[in-house]
Amino acid sequence: MLSACLLAELCVFNHFKCLSYYICHVILMFCSAACHFVYLPNPCDFLLLFQRSEGVWDDEALQLTQQLLSSNPDFATLWNYRREILMHLETVKDEDEVQKIYEAELLFLESCLKVNPKSYGSWHHRGWVSARLPRPDWARELSLCDRCLSLDDRNFHCWDYRRMVVKISGVPVDQELAFTDRLIGSNFSNYSSWHYRSTLLPLLHPESPEPPSPCHEPPQTSPPPSPQTHSHRVCEEQLLKEYELVQNAFFTDPNDQSAWFYYRWLLGRAEREEMISCVYVSRDEERVAVAFSRPVNAQSVGLLLVLDGQPQRVEWRSVHPRFKHSPVWICDLPPGTINDISNEHNLTVHWTEKHTHRDCALYTGRTESWCRDSATDQELFRSELSVEKTSVLQSELQSVNQLQELEPLNKWCLLTIILLMRALDPLGYEKETLAHFQTLKEVDSMRSAYYSDLCSKFMIENTILKMEYAEVRVFSISDKNLTTLCHLDQLLLVTHINLSSNQLQQLPPQFAMLQCLEVLEADNNSIENLEGVYHLPKLEEVLLKNNKISTLADLQPLASCPKLKRLDLRGNPVAQTPNVESELVELLPSVTDLLL
Amino acid sequence: MAAEDLPSEFDVVILGTGLAESVVAAACSRVGQRVLHLDRRSYYAANWASFTFNGLLTWIQQHQEESPPEEVQDWSGQLEEGDELIYLSNSDPASIRNLQVFCYASEEDEEEEADSPGPPDTTEEEEEEAVKETSETESADSKDEERTHQAVHIEGEEPEADQPRPSAAPSQSQPTRKKISYAQLVKEGRRFNIDLVSKVMYSRGSLVDLLIKSNVSRYAEFKNVTRILTYRHGNVEQVPCSRADVFASRQLSVVEKRKLMRFLTSCVEETEEHQAYSGRPYVEFLRDQQLGDNLQHFLLHSIAMVTEDTPTEQGLASTRHFLRCLGRYGNTPFLFPVYGLGEIPQCFCRMSAVFGGIYCLRHSLLCLLLDTPSNSCKAVIDSRGQRISCSHVVLEDGYVPANRKRVALPPRFVSRAILITDSSVLPSESEQQVSVVTVPPIAAGCPAVRMVELSPSTMTCIPGTHLVHLTCQSVGSAYEDLSPVVTRMFHTPESPDRGSRPSVLWCLYFNMADGWGAEPDGHDLPSNVFLCSGPDAALGHDHAIRQAESIFQKILPEEDFCPPAPNPEDIIYDGDNGSSSTAGGLEEREEEREEEREEECEEEKEVLEDASPPAEE
């Protein structure tokens, strides 16, 4: 029986009309008897599908589809058929009749939504009907949505439909904000409401132009693009009110994540704008490296190098073939362009897409030069949270600390404290941050790896800051339980890196951004993979004592580093391989000092 | 009732239509017992009744009149050998006492001046009040009063012919708010439903469970109590009890919010710490939780609703009960039946009638006929002198002659006050709030007072008014117990200043016997006669429901208590089949009755389960 039904369906779709018509009727004859006993697809389905392919657009079909859809509103094909019929009727009836038909349709849809309030088909059809209604009654639609949301405030179908209604009918933003107030008031565990709020607030309370400039300059000459453009998107006064609201929520129920997420949004700021953050030029390699604030695809964005006023035809490449988008791009200058140490050169990198450029001068007697914004200048690592006034953040930290006293083991609370501490003073709070991470790993052991990675990130940020303050090109972060490496684009100028005694498992492709690296110390880790030690032009020394490198193939990337002289592989499985020494000599001919 | 005689045989005869009696009636009829349900009064629900304003005035009048001496007739003619008679008392003078009525509404309509400096009470009112102090002279002639009001009203209109608006147009919205006059209260008296007892239904209490289980809920409609308030430091404050309330509360600091939420979450489960406090006062336990004064007050008085010396285990149990009820139907743990509490006993009576119970009001029993050897009641004689044999009798305890009652303790009383006021004790955006207000003892030795404020949305009072019920355990008379609270929280001529408090338009004080004190067992009565006590002082209905269930189990130990009644739509007719089962027969009968009753029923009411989707997560 069922297979006969399927056959009929197949025929309909393949337009074997005669055959399908015949089968439909046969099935109809004995399906109608059988359907009383077992559940089977209603035989009318096939008749209707057949009629649709025939282009039958009459009232009877409208009624039949209505019957079927009212028992199963998830039959998308029938909705499509219904829309075809309705569109046909639009062409033959006058406006009043069409209005009536569509109003009846809306009533019918309400009954379908009662059957299944989360039916994609019903909501979509309602949107379609509402948009075609000659004289729509948006107030009625809004009240329907309100009713649905009062029954289930997380029905996202209804949220979507409501947004459409609001958009078309032009409900004022403040009214919508009051609507979210109401929903959050009745139950604040509601991502949809919080999220909706986050889209409304910037419209209703946009931040005032940041520095209240005394004179009105034309926008072009206004302050130079600062790294934190769009710092906070909601005006401060409203922001304080929102902090209060959301604090009420997480003090009431600190285990409810929706409030915490909204809080993160309130504290956060927009992404940094794309810009050139560093230009580096090396005389020896006759190479230029450009770092951006965000990964870009330099092959498509139009990066232009001008050397001493002469545009150069160069080929930009990312540091590793794996990256199409990368924050660091390099190019080789034609041989002999800048290799004479007695010459002075001026470079300009133009980024045509953003109409920005950066200059860099290579003076006489210097082998390299750079021009950049340092991490400290950019307050780079505070970007996770907004650059609100310190006092505001301080008071937020105070109240979250208060909550933590009451709920010492609440993970959301601990995590928020860490973020606030980082926004306020990353180095000053380092000790507390580490202690909180320790607690977090204990109370939320399922996510301990995530916390380890996050902690590694913060420790790297702190080390970068320390390095910047010390104005050195040595990056040393040993014995800090690092599990991952990040912010490697910030280490473009580093010549000496010490990663020993951590828990790193690999040197990822991003590691290739360390274009100036000469010495790599990574003893006592669990490194298995050296993919990122790739085309590092100045690398001379690689110390990998007590790691987990097991095959010669893992060492293959080192072959791309032309100046490698010293390699320490003691305590690695690979050192036990027979003939390893001779094969290494073959693989890495430049190495003169090999320790196995 | 037509003058025709009743059938002469029943399984269960029930006298009195209070809640417990009505539940027993419904339960017995439902399982196929032949039930005769009588009440000597002209209204249903005995001391559980709800009245229109005019009905209440009549009730007051009845209770102030001396009841005529009972004439004892001799029914020994109906006796058979070895029988004995127990005469029943047919007036219940003891259950209601100390009635006092005060009317502060002006006699006739008047416009409120926008800025009247002093209290509006005129000397006339004071005189009137002075007259009314003595409860006897008061509405001894409420009907006369009505007449005079109307007369005054007509007189008032005559000289001022430029007053075009008829007094009975309260719906017309005028810029100056119209004060409601006594005449208007009387005129629109039918729109009041004033309960004699003041209770609310715990959403997970035994009454709600029973209403759902038995399907009786389909005969009534319910509203959520929308807020819990408390009176503290001379102010009315909202008590945050649900998660949403705590979130929205403006009185609590965020730290208090956390502490409160943590306390509420932690006390759901019994812990060792809780056991350690067993036997010690709850207030001590709360103090040791470092909650602060605010929260202690809320938890003790408004959530647990216990007194300072209640032991911890009891305080925790009531707190848990409150929390369990929260969120089932809304943000408070309580429901209130639309049209008043008097609806509930009537719903059960209706269920009984649907299943064949026979009902007579203004019809009583004069005596019970005892079979001496077995010490059981085998028949009763009704007020028409008809002998009706029966196997069980259920009596409201007021009918039991004093010499048969076991009175161990001095009877306890509940003090009640019923106020009609012009606004809410805590005005809010919505005019339609239904509030439970807890008022801790205002001075040492005073009882804690519970107040329920009903808005017109409950269909118990007219627009522009609120109906306020005050209840406490009696210490003195109702007036002595409750008037200090009324004077503080409302504006009456006795109040020192007017403030912004709601004005009392009319109020009634009385004491009602506390059903909790009455012992259901141990009376000198036959073994198949069961007593139902009247309403108790508790906020919920558990006492009466428990009593009804235990009586039912004594009558019919094998039967299920109020199994779900079938929906009328679900009944399958089996017309051709003459030999239908008993159950089928019942259903048929139900259907017929159902249709009859449906026609009587004026409003189509919502079924309880449909009232709101259970939010039980």
Short mmCIF file of N, CA, C and O in Angstrom, two decimals, chain B residues 431-475:
data_model
loop_
_atom_site.label_atom_id
_atom_site.label_comp_id
_atom_site.label_asym_id
_atom_site.label_seq_id
_atom_site.Cartn_x
_atom_site.Cartn_y
_atom_site.Cartn_z
N GLU B 431 -5.07 48.79 37.09
CA GLU B 431 -6.11 48.96 38.09
C GLU B 431 -6.63 47.61 38.57
O GLU B 431 -7.39 47.53 39.51
N GLN B 432 -6.24 46.56 37.86
CA GLN B 432 -6.88 45.27 38.10
C GLN B 432 -6.02 44.32 38.90
O GLN B 432 -5.94 43.15 38.62
N GLN B 433 -5.36 44.84 39.92
CA GLN B 433 -4.53 43.97 40.74
C GLN B 433 -5.38 43.22 41.76
O GLN B 433 -6.34 43.76 42.28
N VAL B 434 -5.01 42.00 42.02
CA VAL B 434 -5.61 41.25 43.11
C VAL B 434 -4.47 40.98 44.08
O VAL B 434 -3.47 40.39 43.71
N SER B 435 -4.61 41.49 45.30
CA SER B 435 -3.46 41.45 46.19
C SER B 435 -3.77 40.71 47.48
O SER B 435 -4.86 40.83 48.02
N VAL B 436 -2.77 39.97 47.93
CA VAL B 436 -2.81 39.42 49.29
C VAL B 436 -1.87 40.30 50.10
O VAL B 436 -0.72 40.49 49.70
N VAL B 437 -2.36 40.86 51.18
CA VAL B 437 -1.54 41.77 51.98
C VAL B 437 -1.37 41.16 53.36
O VAL B 437 -2.35 40.77 53.99
N THR B 438 -0.12 41.06 53.81
CA THR B 438 0.09 40.56 55.15
C THR B 438 0.42 41.74 56.05
O THR B 438 1.27 42.56 55.71
N VAL B 439 -0.28 41.83 57.17
CA VAL B 439 -0.05 42.91 58.12
C VAL B 439 0.41 42.28 59.42
O VAL B 439 -0.38 41.67 60.12
N PRO B 440 1.71 42.39 59.75
CA PRO B 440 2.19 41.81 61.00
C PRO B 440 1.53 42.52 62.17
O PRO B 440 0.99 43.62 62.00
N PRO B 441 1.56 41.90 63.34
CA PRO B 441 0.92 42.54 64.50
C PRO B 441 1.37 43.98 64.64
O PRO B 441 2.58 44.24 64.62
N ILE B 442 0.42 44.91 64.75
CA ILE B 442 0.83 46.32 64.79
C ILE B 442 1.31 46.70 66.17
O ILE B 442 1.98 47.70 66.35
N ALA B 443 0.97 45.89 67.17
CA ALA B 443 1.52 46.12 68.51
C ALA B 443 1.56 44.76 69.20
O ALA B 443 0.94 43.82 68.74
N ALA B 444 2.32 44.70 70.27
CA ALA B 444 2.43 43.42 70.98
C ALA B 444 1.05 42.98 71.43
O ALA B 444 0.24 43.78 71.87
N GLY B 445 0.78 41.71 71.28
CA GLY B 445 -0.51 41.18 71.70
C GLY B 445 -1.59 41.28 70.65
O GLY B 445 -2.65 40.67 70.78
N CYS B 446 -1.34 42.04 69.60
CA CYS B 446 -2.33 42.13 68.53
C CYS B 446 -2.14 40.95 67.59
O CYS B 446 -1.03 40.45 67.44
N PRO B 447 -3.20 40.52 66.96
CA PRO B 447 -3.04 39.41 66.01
C PRO B 447 -2.46 39.90 64.68
O PRO B 447 -2.57 41.09 64.36
N ALA B 448 -1.83 38.98 63.95
CA ALA B 448 -1.39 39.30 62.60
C ALA B 448 -2.64 39.28 61.72
O ALA B 448 -3.47 38.41 61.85
N VAL B 449 -2.75 40.27 60.85
CA VAL B 449 -3.95 40.40 60.03
C VAL B 449 -3.61 40.07 58.59
O VAL B 449 -2.54 40.43 58.09
N ARG B 450 -4.52 39.35 57.96
CA ARG B 450 -4.34 39.04 56.55
C ARG B 450 -5.41 39.78 55.76
O ARG B 450 -6.56 39.83 56.18
N MET B 451 -5.00 40.34 54.67
CA MET B 451 -5.93 41.16 53.93
C MET B 451 -5.91 40.68 52.48
O MET B 451 -4.86 40.37 51.94
N VAL B 452 -7.08 40.60 51.88
CA VAL B 452 -7.15 40.29 50.46
C VAL B 452 -7.88 41.44 49.79
O VAL B 452 -8.99 41.79 50.20
N GLU B 453 -7.23 42.07 48.84
CA GLU B 453 -7.85 43.19 48.16
C GLU B 453 -8.24 42.76 46.75
O GLU B 453 -7.39 42.35 45.96
N LEU B 454 -9.53 42.83 46.47
CA LEU B 454 -10.03 42.37 45.17
C LEU B 454 -10.38 43.57 44.30
O LEU B 454 -10.94 44.55 44.80
N SER B 455 -10.05 43.46 43.04
CA SER B 455 -10.37 44.55 42.12
C SER B 455 -11.61 44.15 41.32
O SER B 455 -12.01 42.99 41.34
N PRO B 456 -12.19 45.08 40.59
CA PRO B 456 -13.39 44.73 39.82
C PRO B 456 -13.17 43.60 38.83
O PRO B 456 -14.12 42.94 38.43
N SER B 457 -11.91 43.33 38.46
CA SER B 457 -11.66 42.26 37.48
C SER B 457 -12.08 40.90 38.01
O SER B 457 -12.28 39.97 37.24
N THR B 458 -12.20 40.75 39.32
CA THR B 458 -12.63 39.46 39.86
C THR B 458 -14.15 39.37 39.89
O THR B 458 -14.70 38.39 40.41
N MET B 459 -14.84 40.38 39.38
CA MET B 459 -16.29 40.44 39.36
C MET B 459 -16.87 40.36 40.76
O MET B 459 -17.91 39.76 40.98
N THR B 460 -16.19 40.95 41.72
CA THR B 460 -16.72 40.95 43.07
C THR B 460 -17.11 42.35 43.52
O THR B 460 -17.66 42.52 44.59
N CYS B 461 -16.74 43.37 42.72
CA CYS B 461 -17.13 44.72 43.11
C CYS B 461 -17.27 45.57 41.85
O CYS B 461 -16.89 45.15 40.76
N ILE B 462 -17.85 46.76 42.02
CA ILE B 462 -18.14 47.57 40.84
C ILE B 462 -16.91 48.39 40.46
O ILE B 462 -16.05 48.66 41.31
N PRO B 463 -16.80 48.78 39.21
CA PRO B 463 -15.67 49.61 38.80
C PRO B 463 -15.58 50.85 39.68
O PRO B 463 -16.60 51.41 40.07
N GLY B 464 -14.35 51.22 39.99
CA GLY B 464 -14.17 52.38 40.85
C GLY B 464 -14.09 52.02 42.32
O GLY B 464 -13.85 52.88 43.16
N THR B 465 -14.29 50.75 42.62
CA THR B 465 -14.17 50.35 44.02
C THR B 465 -13.21 49.17 44.12
O THR B 465 -12.88 48.54 43.12
N HIS B 466 -12.77 48.91 45.33
CA HIS B 466 -12.06 47.67 45.63
C HIS B 466 -12.77 47.04 46.82
O HIS B 466 -13.31 47.74 47.66
N LEU B 467 -12.74 45.72 46.83
CA LEU B 467 -13.35 45.01 47.94
C LEU B 467 -12.21 44.46 48.79
O LEU B 467 -11.34 43.76 48.26
N VAL B 468 -12.19 44.82 50.06
CA VAL B 468 -11.08 44.41 50.92
C VAL B 468 -11.60 43.51 52.03
O VAL B 468 -12.56 43.86 52.72
N HIS B 469 -10.97 42.35 52.16
CA HIS B 469 -11.33 41.43 53.23
C HIS B 469 -10.20 41.39 54.23
O HIS B 469 -9.05 41.17 53.86
N LEU B 470 -10.50 41.57 55.51
CA LEU B 470 -9.49 41.42 56.55
C LEU B 470 -9.87 40.24 57.42
O LEU B 470 -11.04 40.05 57.72
N THR B 471 -8.86 39.49 57.81
CA THR B 471 -9.11 38.30 58.62
C THR B 471 -8.02 38.18 59.67
O THR B 471 -6.84 38.44 59.38
N CYS B 472 -8.39 37.79 60.88
CA CYS B 472 -7.39 37.39 61.86
C CYS B 472 -8.05 36.50 62.90
O CYS B 472 -9.27 36.42 62.96
N GLN B 473 -7.23 35.84 63.67
CA GLN B 473 -7.76 35.08 64.80
C GLN B 473 -8.28 36.08 65.82
O GLN B 473 -7.63 37.07 66.11
N SER B 474 -9.46 35.80 66.35
CA SER B 474 -10.04 36.78 67.27
C SER B 474 -9.27 36.82 68.58
O SER B 474 -8.90 35.79 69.14
N VAL B 475 -9.06 38.05 69.01
CA VAL B 475 -8.59 38.28 70.38
C VAL B 475 -9.76 38.90 71.13
O VAL B 475 -10.20 38.42 72.16
#
